[in-house]
mmCIF file of N, CA and C in Angstrom:
data_model
loop_
_atom_site.group_PDB
_atom_site.id
_atom_site.type_symbol
_atom_site.label_atom_id
_atom_site.label_comp_id
_atom_site.label_asym_id
_atom_site.label_seq_id
_atom_site.Cartn_x
_atom_site.Cartn_y
_atom_site.Cartn_z
ATOM 1 N N MET A 1 269.871 29.324 -8.370
ATOM 2 C CA MET A 1 269.799 29.111 -10.276
ATOM 3 C C MET A 1 269.303 28.150 -10.366
ATOM 4 N N ARG A 2 269.951 26.612 -9.463
ATOM 5 C CA ARG A 2 269.299 25.799 -9.394
ATOM 6 C C ARG A 2 268.643 25.018 -9.635
ATOM 7 N N LYS A 3 267.744 25.647 -7.901
ATOM 8 C CA LYS A 3 266.446 25.431 -7.233
ATOM 9 C C LYS A 3 265.692 25.787 -8.702
ATOM 10 N N ALA A 4 265.527 27.229 -9.555
ATOM 11 C CA ALA A 4 264.644 27.306 -10.445
ATOM 12 C C ALA A 4 264.811 26.252 -12.464
ATOM 13 N N LEU A 5 265.985 25.830 -12.533
ATOM 14 C CA LEU A 5 266.305 25.321 -13.058
ATOM 15 C C LEU A 5 265.381 24.196 -12.640
ATOM 16 N N ILE A 6 265.563 23.374 -11.640
ATOM 17 C CA ILE A 6 264.523 21.897 -12.149
ATOM 18 C C ILE A 6 262.907 22.297 -11.842
ATOM 19 N N LEU A 7 262.926 23.994 -10.643
ATOM 20 C CA LEU A 7 261.497 23.314 -11.426
ATOM 21 C C LEU A 7 260.937 24.286 -12.535
ATOM 22 N N LEU A 8 261.638 24.741 -12.834
ATOM 23 C CA LEU A 8 261.257 24.942 -14.937
ATOM 24 C C LEU A 8 260.681 23.203 -15.560
ATOM 25 N N LEU A 9 261.757 22.241 -14.972
ATOM 26 C CA LEU A 9 261.554 21.375 -15.215
ATOM 27 C C LEU A 9 260.156 20.708 -14.819
ATOM 28 N N ALA A 10 260.411 20.605 -13.493
ATOM 29 C CA ALA A 10 258.844 19.515 -13.522
ATOM 30 C C ALA A 10 258.070 20.462 -14.041
ATOM 31 N N ALA A 11 257.912 22.263 -14.280
ATOM 32 C CA ALA A 11 256.331 22.834 -14.427
ATOM 33 C C ALA A 11 256.611 21.983 -15.637
ATOM 34 N N VAL A 12 257.307 21.606 -16.616
ATOM 35 C CA VAL A 12 257.707 21.374 -18.024
ATOM 36 C C VAL A 12 256.925 19.888 -18.067
ATOM 37 N N PHE A 13 257.228 19.564 -16.963
ATOM 38 C CA PHE A 13 257.170 17.919 -17.445
ATOM 39 C C PHE A 13 255.816 17.573 -16.628
ATOM 40 N N ILE A 14 255.538 18.800 -15.567
ATOM 41 C CA ILE A 14 254.134 18.346 -15.695
ATOM 42 C C ILE A 14 252.543 18.815 -16.769
ATOM 43 N N SER A 15 252.425 19.462 -16.907
ATOM 44 C CA SER A 15 252.240 20.417 -18.593
ATOM 45 C C SER A 15 252.217 19.360 -19.432
ATOM 46 N N GLY A 16 253.315 18.970 -19.146
ATOM 47 C CA GLY A 16 252.839 17.981 -20.654
ATOM 48 C C GLY A 16 252.022 16.369 -20.391
ATOM 49 N N CYS A 17 251.666 16.374 -19.441
ATOM 50 C CA CYS A 17 251.219 14.633 -18.391
ATOM 51 C C CYS A 17 250.097 15.523 -18.852
ATOM 52 N N GLY A 18 249.279 16.295 -18.571
ATOM 53 C CA GLY A 18 247.746 16.447 -19.067
ATOM 54 C C GLY A 18 247.373 17.242 -18.005
ATOM 55 N N ILE A 19 248.314 17.060 -17.096
ATOM 56 C CA ILE A 19 247.434 17.088 -15.237
ATOM 57 C C ILE A 19 247.065 18.698 -15.875
ATOM 58 N N VAL A 20 246.827 19.533 -15.627
ATOM 59 C CA VAL A 20 246.537 20.685 -16.640
ATOM 60 C C VAL A 20 245.869 20.983 -17.036
ATOM 61 N N TYR A 21 245.123 21.752 -16.536
ATOM 62 C CA TYR A 21 243.328 22.202 -17.322
ATOM 63 C C TYR A 21 243.466 22.675 -18.394
ATOM 64 N N ARG A 22 242.937 21.970 -18.538
ATOM 65 C CA ARG A 22 242.494 22.563 -20.833
ATOM 66 C C ARG A 22 241.161 23.111 -20.473
ATOM 67 N N GLN A 23 240.560 23.777 -21.262
ATOM 68 C CA GLN A 23 239.938 24.714 -21.225
ATOM 69 C C GLN A 23 238.888 23.844 -22.487
ATOM 70 N N PRO A 24 238.028 23.317 -22.675
ATOM 71 C CA PRO A 24 236.953 22.764 -23.737
ATOM 72 C C PRO A 24 236.528 24.157 -25.173
ATOM 73 N N VAL A 25 236.379 24.216 -25.661
ATOM 74 C CA VAL A 25 236.401 25.060 -26.174
ATOM 75 C C VAL A 25 234.929 24.751 -27.872
ATOM 76 N N PHE A 26 233.985 25.398 -27.299
ATOM 77 C CA PHE A 26 232.627 25.000 -28.831
ATOM 78 C C PHE A 26 232.736 26.779 -29.260
ATOM 79 N N GLN A 27 233.168 26.045 -30.542
ATOM 80 C CA GLN A 27 232.753 27.012 -31.557
ATOM 81 C C GLN A 27 230.869 27.275 -32.071
ATOM 82 N N GLY A 28 230.952 28.325 -32.681
ATOM 83 C CA GLY A 28 229.629 27.963 -33.565
ATOM 84 C C GLY A 28 228.758 28.294 -33.177
ATOM 85 N N THR A 29 227.639 28.456 -34.028
ATOM 86 C CA THR A 29 225.739 29.016 -32.962
ATOM 87 C C THR A 29 225.683 27.975 -32.566
ATOM 88 N N LEU A 30 224.837 28.677 -30.618
ATOM 89 C CA LEU A 30 224.291 27.638 -29.947
ATOM 90 C C LEU A 30 222.856 27.516 -30.786
ATOM 91 N N LEU A 31 222.702 26.258 -30.509
ATOM 92 C CA LEU A 31 220.838 25.648 -31.231
ATOM 93 C C LEU A 31 219.708 25.038 -30.457
ATOM 94 N N ASP A 32 219.269 25.813 -29.804
ATOM 95 C CA ASP A 32 218.239 25.173 -28.292
ATOM 96 C C ASP A 32 217.498 24.513 -28.752
ATOM 97 N N LYS A 33 217.350 23.220 -28.663
ATOM 98 C CA LYS A 33 216.440 21.791 -28.788
ATOM 99 C C LYS A 33 215.172 21.470 -28.720
ATOM 100 N N GLU A 34 214.350 22.440 -28.210
ATOM 101 C CA GLU A 34 213.729 23.109 -28.642
ATOM 102 C C GLU A 34 212.842 24.281 -30.302
ATOM 103 N N TYR A 35 213.783 24.311 -30.772
ATOM 104 C CA TYR A 35 213.643 26.147 -31.979
ATOM 105 C C TYR A 35 213.780 24.270 -32.547
ATOM 106 N N VAL A 36 215.205 23.592 -32.257
ATOM 107 C CA VAL A 36 215.174 23.085 -33.981
ATOM 108 C C VAL A 36 214.707 21.627 -33.875
ATOM 109 N N ASP A 37 213.064 21.529 -33.159
ATOM 110 C CA ASP A 37 212.833 20.866 -33.020
ATOM 111 C C ASP A 37 211.002 21.148 -33.215
ATOM 112 N N GLN A 38 210.850 22.684 -33.676
ATOM 113 C CA GLN A 38 210.069 23.603 -34.018
ATOM 114 C C GLN A 38 210.490 23.311 -35.510
ATOM 115 N N LEU A 39 210.656 22.747 -36.648
ATOM 116 C CA LEU A 39 211.473 23.158 -37.192
ATOM 117 C C LEU A 39 210.411 22.259 -38.643
ATOM 118 N N LYS A 40 209.611 22.802 -39.452
ATOM 119 C CA LYS A 40 208.394 21.998 -39.969
ATOM 120 C C LYS A 40 209.105 21.923 -41.792
ATOM 121 N N VAL A 41 208.588 21.523 -42.792
ATOM 122 C CA VAL A 41 208.883 21.882 -44.089
ATOM 123 C C VAL A 41 208.122 22.650 -43.872
ATOM 124 N N GLY A 42 208.313 23.636 -44.766
ATOM 125 C CA GLY A 42 207.740 24.534 -45.840
ATOM 126 C C GLY A 42 207.651 25.842 -45.341
ATOM 127 N N MET A 43 207.897 25.829 -43.878
ATOM 128 C CA MET A 43 208.341 26.973 -43.730
ATOM 129 C C MET A 43 209.425 27.896 -44.674
ATOM 130 N N THR A 44 209.127 29.399 -43.998
ATOM 131 C CA THR A 44 209.717 30.587 -44.537
ATOM 132 C C THR A 44 210.854 30.253 -44.225
ATOM 133 N N ARG A 45 211.839 31.651 -44.581
ATOM 134 C CA ARG A 45 213.552 31.387 -43.997
ATOM 135 C C ARG A 45 212.957 31.908 -43.815
ATOM 136 N N GLN A 46 212.744 34.103 -43.495
ATOM 137 C CA GLN A 46 212.493 34.275 -41.757
ATOM 138 C C GLN A 46 211.058 33.299 -40.998
ATOM 139 N N GLN A 47 211.191 32.827 -40.537
ATOM 140 C CA GLN A 47 210.392 31.809 -40.054
ATOM 141 C C GLN A 47 211.834 30.953 -39.495
ATOM 142 N N VAL A 48 212.371 30.343 -40.023
ATOM 143 C CA VAL A 48 213.181 29.755 -39.786
ATOM 144 C C VAL A 48 214.415 30.639 -38.669
ATOM 145 N N PHE A 49 215.305 31.946 -39.947
ATOM 146 C CA PHE A 49 215.544 32.400 -39.260
ATOM 147 C C PHE A 49 215.572 33.211 -38.535
ATOM 148 N N SER A 50 213.866 32.931 -37.927
ATOM 149 C CA SER A 50 213.778 33.617 -36.609
ATOM 150 C C SER A 50 213.931 32.545 -35.378
ATOM 151 N N LEU A 51 213.361 31.367 -35.365
ATOM 152 C CA LEU A 51 213.450 30.270 -34.701
ATOM 153 C C LEU A 51 215.175 29.664 -34.605
ATOM 154 N N ILE A 52 216.029 29.314 -34.952
ATOM 155 C CA ILE A 52 216.939 29.207 -34.963
ATOM 156 C C ILE A 52 218.563 29.937 -35.376
ATOM 157 N N GLY A 53 217.777 31.602 -35.929
ATOM 158 C CA GLY A 53 219.362 32.346 -36.276
ATOM 159 C C GLY A 53 220.092 32.438 -37.665
ATOM 160 N N SER A 54 220.546 32.673 -37.804
ATOM 161 C CA SER A 54 220.858 33.289 -39.156
ATOM 162 C C SER A 54 222.549 31.320 -39.749
ATOM 163 N N PRO A 55 222.788 31.115 -40.200
ATOM 164 C CA PRO A 55 223.370 29.889 -40.124
ATOM 165 C C PRO A 55 225.302 30.772 -40.675
ATOM 166 N N SER A 56 225.992 30.136 -40.076
ATOM 167 C CA SER A 56 227.405 29.754 -39.825
ATOM 168 C C SER A 56 227.876 30.175 -40.879
ATOM 169 N N VAL A 57 227.355 28.791 -42.143
ATOM 170 C CA VAL A 57 227.684 28.633 -43.397
ATOM 171 C C VAL A 57 227.133 29.608 -43.963
ATOM 172 N N ALA A 58 226.509 31.003 -44.622
ATOM 173 C CA ALA A 58 225.746 30.911 -45.674
ATOM 174 C C ALA A 58 227.044 31.190 -47.114
ATOM 175 N N ASP A 59 226.536 29.822 -47.898
ATOM 176 C CA ASP A 59 227.689 29.771 -48.804
ATOM 177 C C ASP A 59 226.507 30.892 -49.843
ATOM 178 N N PRO A 60 227.381 31.710 -50.778
ATOM 179 C CA PRO A 60 227.096 32.672 -51.743
ATOM 180 C C PRO A 60 226.184 31.587 -53.101
ATOM 181 N N PHE A 61 227.187 30.482 -53.329
ATOM 182 C CA PHE A 61 227.361 29.538 -54.540
ATOM 183 C C PHE A 61 226.256 28.601 -53.624
ATOM 184 N N HIS A 62 225.398 28.342 -53.032
ATOM 185 C CA HIS A 62 224.509 27.265 -52.652
ATOM 186 C C HIS A 62 223.162 28.199 -51.982
ATOM 187 N N GLN A 63 223.055 29.318 -52.795
ATOM 188 C CA GLN A 63 222.002 29.577 -51.283
ATOM 189 C C GLN A 63 220.778 29.358 -51.001
ATOM 190 N N SER A 64 220.926 27.502 -51.858
ATOM 191 C CA SER A 64 219.238 27.145 -51.326
ATOM 192 C C SER A 64 219.581 26.373 -49.823
ATOM 193 N N ARG A 65 221.232 26.329 -49.571
ATOM 194 C CA ARG A 65 221.534 25.164 -48.557
ATOM 195 C C ARG A 65 222.236 26.589 -47.040
ATOM 196 N N TRP A 66 221.722 26.180 -45.379
ATOM 197 C CA TRP A 66 221.809 27.106 -45.068
ATOM 198 C C TRP A 66 222.814 25.256 -44.085
ATOM 199 N N ASP A 67 223.594 26.568 -43.508
ATOM 200 C CA ASP A 67 224.781 25.649 -42.691
ATOM 201 C C ASP A 67 225.126 25.762 -40.853
ATOM 202 N N TYR A 68 224.907 25.766 -40.266
ATOM 203 C CA TYR A 68 224.998 25.638 -39.165
ATOM 204 C C TYR A 68 226.533 24.575 -38.737
ATOM 205 N N VAL A 69 227.156 25.577 -38.207
ATOM 206 C CA VAL A 69 228.524 24.209 -37.522
ATOM 207 C C VAL A 69 228.900 24.809 -37.055
ATOM 208 N N GLN A 70 229.458 24.096 -36.351
ATOM 209 C CA GLN A 70 229.368 23.708 -34.002
ATOM 210 C C GLN A 70 230.898 21.948 -34.141
ATOM 211 N N THR A 71 231.368 22.962 -33.614
ATOM 212 C CA THR A 71 233.179 22.327 -32.692
ATOM 213 C C THR A 71 233.262 21.860 -31.423
ATOM 214 N N ALA A 72 233.600 20.892 -31.351
ATOM 215 C CA ALA A 72 234.158 20.497 -29.855
ATOM 216 C C ALA A 72 235.206 20.144 -29.688
ATOM 217 N N ARG A 73 235.678 21.340 -28.714
ATOM 218 C CA ARG A 73 237.152 20.512 -28.170
ATOM 219 C C ARG A 73 236.765 20.614 -27.055
ATOM 220 N N ARG A 74 237.484 18.660 -26.623
ATOM 221 C CA ARG A 74 237.187 18.673 -25.234
ATOM 222 C C ARG A 74 238.729 18.707 -25.377
ATOM 223 N N ARG A 75 239.024 18.615 -24.188
ATOM 224 C CA ARG A 75 240.743 18.456 -22.899
ATOM 225 C C ARG A 75 241.272 17.528 -23.477
ATOM 226 N N THR A 76 240.877 16.535 -24.329
ATOM 227 C CA THR A 76 241.882 15.365 -24.701
ATOM 228 C C THR A 76 242.399 16.158 -25.974
ATOM 229 N N GLY A 77 241.947 17.330 -26.005
ATOM 230 C CA GLY A 77 241.739 17.741 -27.727
ATOM 231 C C GLY A 77 241.902 17.498 -28.578
ATOM 232 N N ASP A 78 240.594 16.526 -28.761
ATOM 233 C CA ASP A 78 239.538 15.834 -29.402
ATOM 234 C C ASP A 78 239.029 16.650 -29.950
ATOM 235 N N THR A 79 239.128 16.840 -31.300
ATOM 236 C CA THR A 79 238.024 17.864 -31.674
ATOM 237 C C THR A 79 236.230 16.992 -32.312
ATOM 238 N N GLU A 80 235.235 17.490 -32.486
ATOM 239 C CA GLU A 80 234.521 17.318 -32.580
ATOM 240 C C GLU A 80 233.996 17.977 -33.741
ATOM 241 N N ILE A 81 232.845 17.759 -34.355
ATOM 242 C CA ILE A 81 232.692 18.885 -35.879
ATOM 243 C C ILE A 81 230.746 18.020 -36.141
ATOM 244 N N LYS A 82 230.239 18.581 -35.691
ATOM 245 C CA LYS A 82 229.085 18.399 -36.126
ATOM 246 C C LYS A 82 228.415 19.603 -37.066
ATOM 247 N N ASN A 83 227.499 18.991 -37.845
ATOM 248 C CA ASN A 83 227.091 20.570 -39.198
ATOM 249 C C ASN A 83 225.411 19.659 -39.205
ATOM 250 N N LEU A 84 224.538 20.465 -39.109
ATOM 251 C CA LEU A 84 223.379 20.904 -38.812
ATOM 252 C C LEU A 84 222.772 21.134 -40.330
ATOM 253 N N THR A 85 222.215 20.997 -41.142
ATOM 254 C CA THR A 85 221.928 21.840 -43.040
ATOM 255 C C THR A 85 220.503 21.323 -43.048
ATOM 256 N N LEU A 86 220.363 22.796 -43.690
ATOM 257 C CA LEU A 86 218.484 23.123 -43.467
ATOM 258 C C LEU A 86 218.931 23.123 -45.188
ATOM 259 N N TYR A 87 217.815 22.974 -45.902
ATOM 260 C CA TYR A 87 217.346 22.813 -47.620
ATOM 261 C C TYR A 87 216.144 23.852 -47.236
ATOM 262 N N PHE A 88 216.907 24.979 -48.887
ATOM 263 C CA PHE A 88 214.932 24.923 -49.358
ATOM 264 C C PHE A 88 214.807 25.049 -50.742
ATOM 265 N N GLU A 89 213.853 25.098 -50.948
ATOM 266 C CA GLU A 89 213.679 24.598 -52.094
ATOM 267 C C GLU A 89 212.110 26.807 -52.278
ATOM 268 N N GLY A 90 212.946 27.192 -53.396
ATOM 269 C CA GLY A 90 212.367 28.343 -53.386
ATOM 270 C C GLY A 90 212.563 29.618 -51.667
ATOM 271 N N ASP A 91 211.509 29.914 -51.254
ATOM 272 C CA ASP A 91 212.040 30.430 -49.906
ATOM 273 C C ASP A 91 211.007 29.517 -48.929
ATOM 274 N N ALA A 92 210.738 28.096 -48.487
ATOM 275 C CA ALA A 92 210.541 27.155 -48.298
ATOM 276 C C ALA A 92 211.837 26.107 -48.046
ATOM 277 N N LEU A 93 211.042 25.570 -46.545
ATOM 278 C CA LEU A 93 212.452 24.882 -45.696
ATOM 279 C C LEU A 93 211.921 23.907 -46.643
ATOM 280 N N ALA A 94 212.135 22.525 -46.925
ATOM 281 C CA ALA A 94 212.516 21.219 -47.859
ATOM 282 C C ALA A 94 212.517 20.329 -47.633
ATOM 283 N N ARG A 95 214.297 20.376 -46.015
ATOM 284 C CA ARG A 95 214.776 18.939 -45.736
ATOM 285 C C ARG A 95 214.928 19.478 -44.862
ATOM 286 N N TRP A 96 216.819 18.711 -43.897
ATOM 287 C CA TRP A 96 217.602 19.025 -43.214
ATOM 288 C C TRP A 96 217.332 17.857 -42.758
ATOM 289 N N GLU A 97 219.075 18.418 -42.573
ATOM 290 C CA GLU A 97 220.212 17.029 -41.352
ATOM 291 C C GLU A 97 220.113 16.830 -41.194
ATOM 292 N N GLY A 98 220.788 15.988 -40.279
ATOM 293 C CA GLY A 98 223.082 16.568 -39.481
ATOM 294 C C GLY A 98 222.279 15.803 -38.262
ATOM 295 N N GLU A 99 223.037 16.622 -37.647
ATOM 296 C CA GLU A 99 223.498 16.458 -36.747
ATOM 297 C C GLU A 99 223.539 18.264 -35.881
ATOM 298 N N TYR A 100 223.691 18.328 -34.755
ATOM 299 C CA TYR A 100 224.300 19.654 -33.338
ATOM 300 C C TYR A 100 224.689 18.756 -32.654
ATOM 301 N N PHE A 101 224.849 19.579 -30.749
ATOM 302 C CA PHE A 101 224.715 18.832 -29.838
ATOM 303 C C PHE A 101 223.917 19.939 -28.755
ATOM 304 N N PRO A 102 222.634 19.098 -28.513
ATOM 305 C CA PRO A 102 222.331 19.645 -28.110
ATOM 306 C C PRO A 102 221.395 20.275 -26.079
ATOM 307 N N GLU A 103 222.452 19.220 -25.619
ATOM 308 C CA GLU A 103 222.944 19.119 -24.726
ATOM 309 C C GLU A 103 224.282 19.745 -24.340
ATOM 310 N N ALA A 104 225.259 19.837 -24.627
ATOM 311 C CA ALA A 104 226.746 21.139 -24.694
ATOM 312 C C ALA A 104 225.562 22.594 -24.826
ATOM 313 N N ASP A 105 225.154 22.599 -25.442
ATOM 314 C CA ASP A 105 224.449 23.469 -25.939
ATOM 315 C C ASP A 105 223.247 24.568 -24.516
ATOM 316 N N SER A 106 222.983 23.744 -24.119
ATOM 317 C CA SER A 106 222.130 23.948 -24.113
ATOM 318 C C SER A 106 222.954 24.306 -22.220
ATOM 319 N N GLU A 107 224.165 23.040 -21.466
ATOM 320 C CA GLU A 107 224.916 23.845 -20.809
ATOM 321 C C GLU A 107 225.755 24.536 -20.505
ATOM 322 N N LEU A 108 226.605 24.626 -21.672
ATOM 323 C CA LEU A 108 227.282 26.173 -22.512
ATOM 324 C C LEU A 108 225.826 26.884 -22.423
ATOM 325 N N ALA A 109 225.254 27.583 -22.684
ATOM 326 C CA ALA A 109 224.323 28.331 -22.410
ATOM 327 C C ALA A 109 223.777 28.794 -21.120
ATOM 328 N N ALA A 110 223.435 28.081 -20.421
ATOM 329 C CA ALA A 110 223.883 28.129 -19.230
ATOM 330 C C ALA A 110 225.314 29.308 -18.573
ATOM 331 N N GLU A 111 225.775 28.687 -18.803
ATOM 332 C CA GLU A 111 226.981 28.914 -17.748
ATOM 333 C C GLU A 111 227.545 30.034 -18.388
ATOM 334 N N MET A 112 227.746 30.377 -19.609
ATOM 335 C CA MET A 112 227.484 31.507 -20.822
ATOM 336 C C MET A 112 226.424 32.765 -19.455
ATOM 337 N N ARG A 113 224.937 32.996 -19.089
ATOM 338 C CA ARG A 113 224.070 33.377 -19.511
ATOM 339 C C ARG A 113 225.128 33.929 -17.526
ATOM 340 N N ARG A 114 225.326 32.661 -16.594
ATOM 341 C CA ARG A 114 226.191 32.809 -15.055
ATOM 342 C C ARG A 114 226.905 33.982 -16.046
ATOM 343 N N PHE A 115 228.063 33.925 -16.502
ATOM 344 C CA PHE A 115 229.793 34.555 -17.025
ATOM 345 C C PHE A 115 228.711 35.837 -16.936
ATOM 346 N N GLY A 116 227.278 35.826 -17.543
ATOM 347 C CA GLY A 116 226.800 37.341 -18.364
ATOM 348 C C GLY A 116 227.567 37.800 -19.454
ATOM 349 N N ASN A 117 228.260 36.201 -20.871
ATOM 350 C CA ASN A 117 228.198 36.473 -21.619
ATOM 351 C C ASN A 117 227.529 36.744 -22.647
ATOM 352 N N LEU A 118 225.977 35.983 -22.800
ATOM 353 C CA LEU A 118 224.665 35.816 -23.386
ATOM 354 C C LEU A 118 224.383 36.652 -23.508
ATOM 355 N N ALA A 119 222.458 36.995 -23.956
ATOM 356 C CA ALA A 119 221.751 37.671 -23.365
ATOM 357 C C ALA A 119 220.631 37.533 -22.373
ATOM 358 N N ARG A 120 220.578 38.462 -21.481
ATOM 359 C CA ARG A 120 219.580 37.457 -20.264
ATOM 360 C C ARG A 120 218.899 37.346 -20.807
ATOM 361 N N ASP A 121 217.266 37.136 -20.111
ATOM 362 C CA ASP A 121 215.952 36.806 -20.322
ATOM 363 C C ASP A 121 214.910 37.649 -20.258
ATOM 364 N N LYS A 122 214.618 38.706 -20.865
ATOM 365 C CA LYS A 122 213.848 39.861 -21.258
ATOM 366 C C LYS A 122 212.780 40.299 -20.411
ATOM 367 N N ASP A 123 212.529 39.160 -19.608
ATOM 368 C CA ASP A 123 211.605 40.382 -18.099
ATOM 369 C C ASP A 123 212.585 40.308 -17.105
ATOM 370 N N LYS A 124 213.560 40.067 -17.515
ATOM 371 C CA LYS A 124 214.346 40.484 -16.052
ATOM 372 C C LYS A 124 215.288 42.315 -16.956
ATOM 373 N N PRO A 125 215.021 43.409 -15.630
ATOM 374 C CA PRO A 125 215.196 44.286 -15.332
ATOM 375 C C PRO A 125 216.410 44.854 -15.938
ATOM 376 N N ARG A 126 215.992 45.501 -17.117
ATOM 377 C CA ARG A 126 218.024 45.520 -17.780
ATOM 378 C C ARG A 126 218.320 47.628 -17.023
ATOM 379 N N GLN A 127 219.506 47.968 -16.894
ATOM 380 C CA GLN A 127 220.520 48.201 -15.827
ATOM 381 C C GLN A 127 220.905 49.482 -17.563
ATOM 382 N N PRO A 128 220.095 50.810 -16.736
ATOM 383 C CA PRO A 128 220.899 51.667 -17.168
ATOM 384 C C PRO A 128 221.321 52.599 -18.000
ATOM 385 N N ARG A 129 222.028 52.674 -18.953
ATOM 386 C CA ARG A 129 223.542 53.177 -19.800
ATOM 387 C C ARG A 129 223.934 54.753 -19.091
ATOM 388 N N PRO A 130 224.610 54.848 -18.799
ATOM 389 C CA PRO A 130 225.553 55.631 -19.060
ATOM 390 C C PRO A 130 225.164 57.140 -20.126
ATOM 391 N N ALA A 131 224.243 58.320 -19.412
ATOM 392 C CA ALA A 131 224.172 59.343 -20.760
ATOM 393 C C ALA A 131 225.307 59.414 -21.427
ATOM 394 N N GLY A 132 225.629 59.758 -22.581
ATOM 395 C CA GLY A 132 226.488 60.183 -23.455
ATOM 396 C C GLY A 132 226.917 59.832 -24.461
ATOM 397 N N ASN A 133 226.036 57.684 -24.507
ATOM 398 C CA ASN A 133 226.872 56.489 -24.751
ATOM 399 C C ASN A 133 225.605 56.082 -25.548
#
């Protein structure tokens, strides 16, 4: 009993010291730098949607604004928030501002593809689905 208590206390102290690994957490839309660099003033909403995807936040009260919000929580517990905001006039892209995590996004996308969490490249063959699904 005494050994179990000592082991439990040691585990609590070690976990509080930051020795235990904490997974970094990225949330939001993964934006590919190559596609963000292709944004041009005058593009339609459909063109922007096809290029970088749907916004994280589409405010019904501000339909001329699309927000792509991302957060990154590092091992230290610090959370970094970045926001790329696109502004439309009518159906045309007028301007954009903000920032995102281009390097982290490409690294994360490569890692997620390795584990099968993101869609594979189109040129790779797909596995057939079993009948009845």
